């Protein structure tokens, strides 16, 4: 059974703090890793799709790295703002896997205090 | 910016009743999906749909579930006889490429919260 784990489960930081969290996934048959940002009552918003070992992607103050050999990805937020408060989900797609089956972690819930 | 929409946002139903959850995927997308998230658990894949037929389904997607694309824009999930354990947030998603979501961004709707009493 393919399993995706995210840590920590929740995180409380002060405005201005930088933070990071982890997504662990099976290292064999890797195909792609997706990061989403999900605010309550809104659609999960796609942040990154990462495919290559060593990949690093950036969107404003948010960046992500990928290590497919050891099976992890880090998401970094620099200078957290209250509007960054959300649940951050990662989802794994394995090579040879189904067309539709994104396998999700449970998410990291980030709260940023002003 | 184009987005996936879902209706209703919240549906309450009695056990044993049929429900239909509706989605309008992004217009030029080719692959459509349903996922669900039971409260406190992970988002789980239910079914993918391409070229007017089911491409793949999970073990969760048993005979009580069905999907349909009745016209050029809507994509529906029907649960024939709801059970208490069907209570969850149901997400619709779509992506553009025919090759599936592997390296293509999958766009999600805001979800329908289904409560079965």
mmCIF file of C-alpha atoms in Angstrom:
data_model
loop_
_atom_site.group_PDB
_atom_site.id
_atom_site.type_symbol
_atom_site.label_atom_id
_atom_site.label_comp_id
_atom_site.label_asym_id
_atom_site.label_seq_id
_atom_site.Cartn_x
_atom_site.Cartn_y
_atom_site.Cartn_z
ATOM 1 C CA UNK A 1 0.000 0.000 0.000
ATOM 2 C CA UNK A 2 1.447 3.348 -1.040
ATOM 3 C CA UNK A 3 1.560 5.819 1.821
ATOM 4 C CA UNK A 4 2.257 9.539 1.958
ATOM 5 C CA UNK A 5 3.087 11.131 5.289
ATOM 6 C CA UNK A 6 3.268 14.788 6.176
ATOM 7 C CA UNK A 7 4.799 16.390 9.241
ATOM 8 C CA UNK A 8 4.146 18.158 11.395
ATOM 9 C CA UNK A 9 0.380 17.740 11.527
ATOM 10 C CA UNK A 10 -0.027 21.364 12.621
ATOM 11 C CA UNK A 11 2.184 24.355 13.097
ATOM 12 C CA UNK A 12 1.682 27.683 14.839
ATOM 13 C CA UNK A 13 4.078 30.491 13.968
ATOM 14 C CA UNK A 14 4.292 34.237 14.397
ATOM 15 C CA UNK A 15 4.013 36.621 11.501
ATOM 16 C CA UNK A 16 7.443 37.052 9.946
ATOM 17 C CA UNK A 17 8.720 33.613 10.946
ATOM 18 C CA UNK A 18 9.998 31.323 8.247
ATOM 19 C CA UNK A 19 8.801 27.766 8.372
ATOM 20 C CA UNK A 20 9.044 24.468 6.599
ATOM 21 C CA UNK A 21 7.297 21.128 6.550
ATOM 22 C CA UNK A 22 7.898 17.706 5.105
ATOM 23 C CA UNK A 23 6.179 15.285 2.771
ATOM 24 C CA UNK A 24 7.468 11.683 2.691
ATOM 25 C CA UNK A 25 6.531 9.300 -0.074
ATOM 26 C CA UNK A 26 7.662 5.947 -1.534
ATOM 27 C CA UNK A 27 10.979 6.414 -3.339
ATOM 28 C CA UNK A 28 10.412 3.622 -5.852
ATOM 29 C CA UNK A 29 8.499 4.234 -9.081
ATOM 30 C CA UNK A 30 8.309 7.959 -8.459
ATOM 31 C CA UNK A 31 6.528 9.974 -11.146
ATOM 32 C CA UNK A 32 5.433 13.304 -9.702
ATOM 33 C CA UNK A 33 4.704 15.148 -6.477
ATOM 34 C CA UNK A 34 2.015 17.793 -6.207
ATOM 35 C CA UNK A 35 1.717 20.480 -3.511
ATOM 36 C CA UNK A 36 -1.597 22.168 -2.753
ATOM 37 C CA UNK A 37 -2.626 24.972 -0.453
ATOM 38 C CA UNK A 38 -6.121 24.564 0.979
ATOM 39 C CA UNK A 39 -8.028 27.240 2.836
ATOM 40 C CA UNK A 40 -11.272 26.273 4.532
ATOM 41 C CA UNK A 41 -14.332 26.594 2.287
ATOM 42 C CA UNK A 42 -12.172 27.169 -0.774
ATOM 43 C CA UNK A 43 -10.781 24.955 -3.521
ATOM 44 C CA UNK A 44 -7.380 23.402 -2.897
ATOM 45 C CA UNK A 45 -5.016 25.618 -4.851
ATOM 46 C CA UNK A 46 -2.227 23.996 -6.852
ATOM 47 C CA UNK A 47 1.197 25.280 -5.838
ATOM 48 C CA UNK A 48 3.750 23.041 -7.542
ATOM 49 C CA UNK A 49 4.120 19.906 -9.597
ATOM 50 C CA UNK A 50 7.577 18.435 -9.103
ATOM 51 C CA UNK A 51 9.032 15.676 -11.204
ATOM 52 C CA UNK A 52 12.840 15.679 -11.162
ATOM 53 C CA UNK A 53 15.164 14.714 -8.344
ATOM 54 C CA UNK A 54 16.765 17.895 -7.025
ATOM 55 C CA UNK A 55 13.938 20.011 -8.401
ATOM 56 C CA UNK A 56 13.407 23.306 -6.653
ATOM 57 C CA UNK A 57 10.369 25.453 -7.388
ATOM 58 C CA UNK A 58 9.387 28.874 -6.130
ATOM 59 C CA UNK A 59 6.210 30.929 -6.071
ATOM 60 C CA UNK A 60 6.595 34.221 -4.240
ATOM 61 C CA UNK A 61 7.626 33.452 -0.648
ATOM 62 C CA UNK A 62 6.855 29.736 -1.003
ATOM 63 C CA UNK A 63 9.381 27.267 -2.342
ATOM 64 C CA UNK A 64 9.705 23.505 -2.480
ATOM 65 C CA UNK A 65 12.481 20.987 -2.958
ATOM 66 C CA UNK A 66 12.358 17.381 -4.048
ATOM 67 C CA UNK A 67 14.491 14.333 -3.252
ATOM 68 C CA UNK A 68 13.136 11.328 -5.119
ATOM 69 C CA UNK A 69 15.956 8.983 -4.092
ATOM 70 C CA UNK A 70 15.142 9.249 -0.405
ATOM 71 C CA UNK A 71 11.463 10.009 -0.904
ATOM 72 C CA UNK A 72 10.830 13.428 0.575
ATOM 73 C CA UNK A 73 9.895 16.966 -0.354
ATOM 74 C CA UNK A 74 10.153 20.112 1.752
ATOM 75 C CA UNK A 75 7.890 23.119 1.499
ATOM 76 C CA UNK A 76 9.326 26.404 2.788
ATOM 77 C CA UNK A 77 7.518 29.627 3.554
ATOM 78 C CA UNK A 78 9.706 32.653 4.056
ATOM 79 C CA UNK A 79 8.409 35.454 6.288
ATOM 80 C CA UNK A 80 5.000 33.898 7.030
ATOM 81 C CA UNK A 81 1.981 36.150 6.802
ATOM 82 C CA UNK A 82 -1.493 35.603 8.332
ATOM 83 C CA UNK A 83 -2.836 34.976 4.823
ATOM 84 C CA UNK A 84 -0.524 31.940 4.580
ATOM 85 C CA UNK A 85 -2.696 30.223 7.177
ATOM 86 C CA UNK A 86 -4.048 27.128 5.445
ATOM 87 C CA UNK A 87 -3.602 23.386 5.202
ATOM 88 C CA UNK A 88 -0.771 22.359 2.885
ATOM 89 C CA UNK A 89 -1.316 19.040 1.133
ATOM 90 C CA UNK A 90 1.123 16.970 -0.834
ATOM 91 C CA UNK A 91 0.043 14.261 -3.278
ATOM 92 C CA UNK A 92 2.140 11.551 -4.888
ATOM 93 C CA UNK A 93 1.789 9.971 -8.289
ATOM 94 C CA UNK A 94 3.738 6.793 -8.973
ATOM 95 C CA UNK A 95 5.119 5.633 -12.289
ATOM 96 C CA UNK A 96 2.955 2.933 -13.721
ATOM 97 C CA UNK A 97 0.222 4.032 -11.424
ATOM 98 C CA UNK A 98 -3.262 4.839 -12.425
ATOM 99 C CA UNK A 99 -4.140 7.826 -14.505
ATOM 100 C CA UNK A 100 -6.147 9.479 -11.796
ATOM 101 C CA UNK A 101 -4.833 8.279 -8.530
ATOM 102 C CA UNK A 102 -3.160 11.064 -6.622
ATOM 103 C CA UNK A 103 -2.258 9.701 -3.214
ATOM 104 C CA UNK A 104 -2.557 12.394 -0.597
ATOM 105 C CA UNK A 105 -0.945 13.013 2.749
ATOM 106 C CA UNK A 106 -3.038 14.213 5.636
ATOM 107 C CA UNK A 107 -1.731 17.741 5.349
ATOM 108 C CA UNK A 108 0.058 20.238 7.561
ATOM 109 C CA UNK A 109 -2.199 22.878 9.056
ATOM 110 C CA UNK A 110 -0.358 26.180 9.345
ATOM 111 C CA UNK A 111 -1.604 29.018 11.558
ATOM 112 C CA UNK A 112 0.199 32.340 11.371
ATOM 113 C CA UNK A 113 -0.478 34.763 14.215
ATOM 114 C CA UNK A 114 -0.253 38.495 13.511
ATOM 115 C CA UNK B 1 -9.256 32.565 -14.178
ATOM 116 C CA UNK B 2 -11.205 29.401 -15.020
ATOM 117 C CA UNK B 3 -12.180 27.292 -12.050
ATOM 118 C CA UNK B 4 -13.925 24.066 -11.157
ATOM 119 C CA UNK B 5 -17.306 24.675 -9.545
ATOM 120 C CA UNK B 6 -19.407 22.325 -7.429
ATOM 121 C CA UNK B 7 -22.989 22.371 -6.237
ATOM 122 C CA UNK B 8 -24.376 22.209 -3.664
ATOM 123 C CA UNK B 9 -21.792 23.316 -1.149
ATOM 124 C CA UNK B 10 -23.542 21.315 1.564
ATOM 125 C CA UNK B 11 -26.029 18.467 1.224
ATOM 126 C CA UNK B 12 -27.862 16.812 4.080
ATOM 127 C CA UNK B 13 -29.697 13.569 3.394
ATOM 128 C CA UNK B 14 -31.284 10.642 5.157
ATOM 129 C CA UNK B 15 -29.638 7.234 5.115
ATOM 130 C CA UNK B 16 -30.847 5.208 2.145
ATOM 131 C CA UNK B 17 -31.629 8.228 -0.004
ATOM 132 C CA UNK B 18 -30.029 8.932 -3.353
ATOM 133 C CA UNK B 19 -27.884 12.031 -3.825
ATOM 134 C CA UNK B 20 -26.376 13.623 -6.890
ATOM 135 C CA UNK B 21 -23.367 15.862 -6.528
ATOM 136 C CA UNK B 22 -22.679 18.207 -9.403
ATOM 137 C CA UNK B 23 -19.484 19.614 -10.840
ATOM 138 C CA UNK B 24 -18.594 21.845 -13.747
ATOM 139 C CA UNK B 25 -14.966 21.157 -14.708
ATOM 140 C CA UNK B 26 -12.798 23.692 -16.510
ATOM 141 C CA UNK B 27 -14.070 23.862 -20.062
ATOM 142 C CA UNK B 28 -11.081 22.644 -22.087
ATOM 143 C CA UNK B 29 -10.113 19.899 -19.651
ATOM 144 C CA UNK B 30 -10.241 16.279 -20.668
ATOM 145 C CA UNK B 31 -9.844 14.237 -17.481
ATOM 146 C CA UNK B 32 -12.270 14.426 -14.592
ATOM 147 C CA UNK B 33 -12.085 13.015 -11.084
ATOM 148 C CA UNK B 34 -13.939 12.586 -7.843
ATOM 149 C CA UNK B 35 -12.152 12.410 -4.506
ATOM 150 C CA UNK B 36 -13.490 12.445 -0.998
ATOM 151 C CA UNK B 37 -12.210 13.334 2.442
ATOM 152 C CA UNK B 38 -13.816 11.878 5.518
ATOM 153 C CA UNK B 39 -13.366 14.260 8.420
ATOM 154 C CA UNK B 40 -9.907 13.908 9.931
ATOM 155 C CA UNK B 41 -8.686 11.545 7.242
ATOM 156 C CA UNK B 42 -6.746 11.831 3.999
ATOM 157 C CA UNK B 43 -8.210 12.875 0.685
ATOM 158 C CA UNK B 44 -8.976 9.624 -1.183
ATOM 159 C CA UNK B 45 -9.353 8.963 -4.876
ATOM 160 C CA UNK B 46 -12.731 7.606 -5.990
ATOM 161 C CA UNK B 47 -12.858 7.615 -9.789
ATOM 162 C CA UNK B 48 -11.407 9.115 -12.946
ATOM 163 C CA UNK B 49 -13.341 9.720 -16.139
ATOM 164 C CA UNK B 50 -12.100 10.282 -19.670
ATOM 165 C CA UNK B 51 -13.718 10.205 -23.080
ATOM 166 C CA UNK B 52 -17.140 9.570 -21.571
ATOM 167 C CA UNK B 53 -16.192 6.503 -19.623
ATOM 168 C CA UNK B 54 -14.641 5.523 -16.335
ATOM 169 C CA UNK B 55 -10.872 5.354 -16.662
ATOM 170 C CA UNK B 56 -10.201 3.978 -13.219
ATOM 171 C CA UNK B 57 -11.957 3.532 -9.921
ATOM 172 C CA UNK B 58 -10.867 2.760 -6.392
ATOM 173 C CA UNK B 59 -12.165 0.062 -4.044
ATOM 174 C CA UNK B 60 -14.359 2.709 -2.429
ATOM 175 C CA UNK B 61 -16.233 3.249 -5.694
ATOM 176 C CA UNK B 62 -18.594 0.294 -5.438
ATOM 177 C CA UNK B 63 -21.935 -0.363 -7.133
ATOM 178 C CA UNK B 64 -23.727 2.331 -5.173
ATOM 179 C CA UNK B 65 -21.645 4.999 -6.902
ATOM 180 C CA UNK B 66 -21.918 6.128 -10.495
ATOM 181 C CA UNK B 67 -20.629 9.030 -12.555
ATOM 182 C CA UNK B 68 -21.968 10.710 -15.622
ATOM 183 C CA UNK B 69 -21.232 13.547 -17.958
ATOM 184 C CA UNK B 70 -24.780 14.250 -19.123
ATOM 185 C CA UNK B 71 -23.859 17.191 -21.334
ATOM 186 C CA UNK B 72 -20.776 19.080 -22.424
ATOM 187 C CA UNK B 73 -20.227 20.830 -19.142
ATOM 188 C CA UNK B 74 -21.557 18.944 -16.109
ATOM 189 C CA UNK B 75 -19.947 15.986 -14.371
ATOM 190 C CA UNK B 76 -21.998 14.257 -11.696
ATOM 191 C CA UNK B 77 -21.456 11.748 -8.912
ATOM 192 C CA UNK B 78 -24.490 9.757 -7.845
ATOM 193 C CA UNK B 79 -24.697 7.787 -4.631
ATOM 194 C CA UNK B 80 -27.670 5.457 -4.937
ATOM 195 C CA UNK B 81 -28.418 4.546 -1.347
ATOM 196 C CA UNK B 82 -26.429 6.621 1.076
ATOM 197 C CA UNK B 83 -24.912 5.200 4.227
ATOM 198 C CA UNK B 84 -23.730 6.982 7.337
ATOM 199 C CA UNK B 85 -20.129 6.320 6.343
ATOM 200 C CA UNK B 86 -20.615 8.218 3.084
ATOM 201 C CA UNK B 87 -20.556 11.455 5.074
ATOM 202 C CA UNK B 88 -17.535 13.315 3.746
ATOM 203 C CA UNK B 89 -16.350 16.257 1.677
ATOM 204 C CA UNK B 90 -16.513 15.298 -1.997
ATOM 205 C CA UNK B 91 -14.138 17.038 -4.366
ATOM 206 C CA UNK B 92 -14.333 17.199 -8.108
ATOM 207 C CA UNK B 93 -11.135 17.813 -10.080
ATOM 208 C CA UNK B 94 -10.069 18.124 -13.690
ATOM 209 C CA UNK B 95 -6.924 18.387 -15.738
ATOM 210 C CA UNK B 96 -6.198 19.371 -19.287
ATOM 211 C CA UNK B 97 -3.886 16.770 -20.709
ATOM 212 C CA UNK B 98 -5.146 13.458 -21.951
ATOM 213 C CA UNK B 99 -2.195 11.815 -20.299
ATOM 214 C CA UNK B 100 -3.628 12.190 -16.831
ATOM 215 C CA UNK B 101 -2.414 14.092 -13.800
ATOM 216 C CA UNK B 102 1.093 12.772 -13.538
ATOM 217 C CA UNK B 103 2.854 15.943 -14.459
ATOM 218 C CA UNK B 104 -0.156 18.072 -15.245
ATOM 219 C CA UNK B 105 -1.785 20.262 -12.625
ATOM 220 C CA UNK B 106 -5.041 18.856 -11.352
ATOM 221 C CA UNK B 107 -7.544 21.597 -10.489
ATOM 222 C CA UNK B 108 -9.955 21.051 -7.635
ATOM 223 C CA UNK B 109 -13.395 22.436 -6.890
ATOM 224 C CA UNK B 110 -14.321 23.726 -3.420
ATOM 225 C CA UNK B 111 -16.088 20.507 -2.479
ATOM 226 C CA UNK B 112 -19.560 19.415 -1.442
ATOM 227 C CA UNK B 113 -19.946 18.476 2.186
ATOM 228 C CA UNK B 114 -22.318 15.518 2.358
ATOM 229 C CA UNK B 115 -23.924 14.720 5.682
ATOM 230 C CA UNK B 116 -25.880 11.473 5.950
ATOM 231 C CA UNK B 117 -28.220 11.246 8.947
#
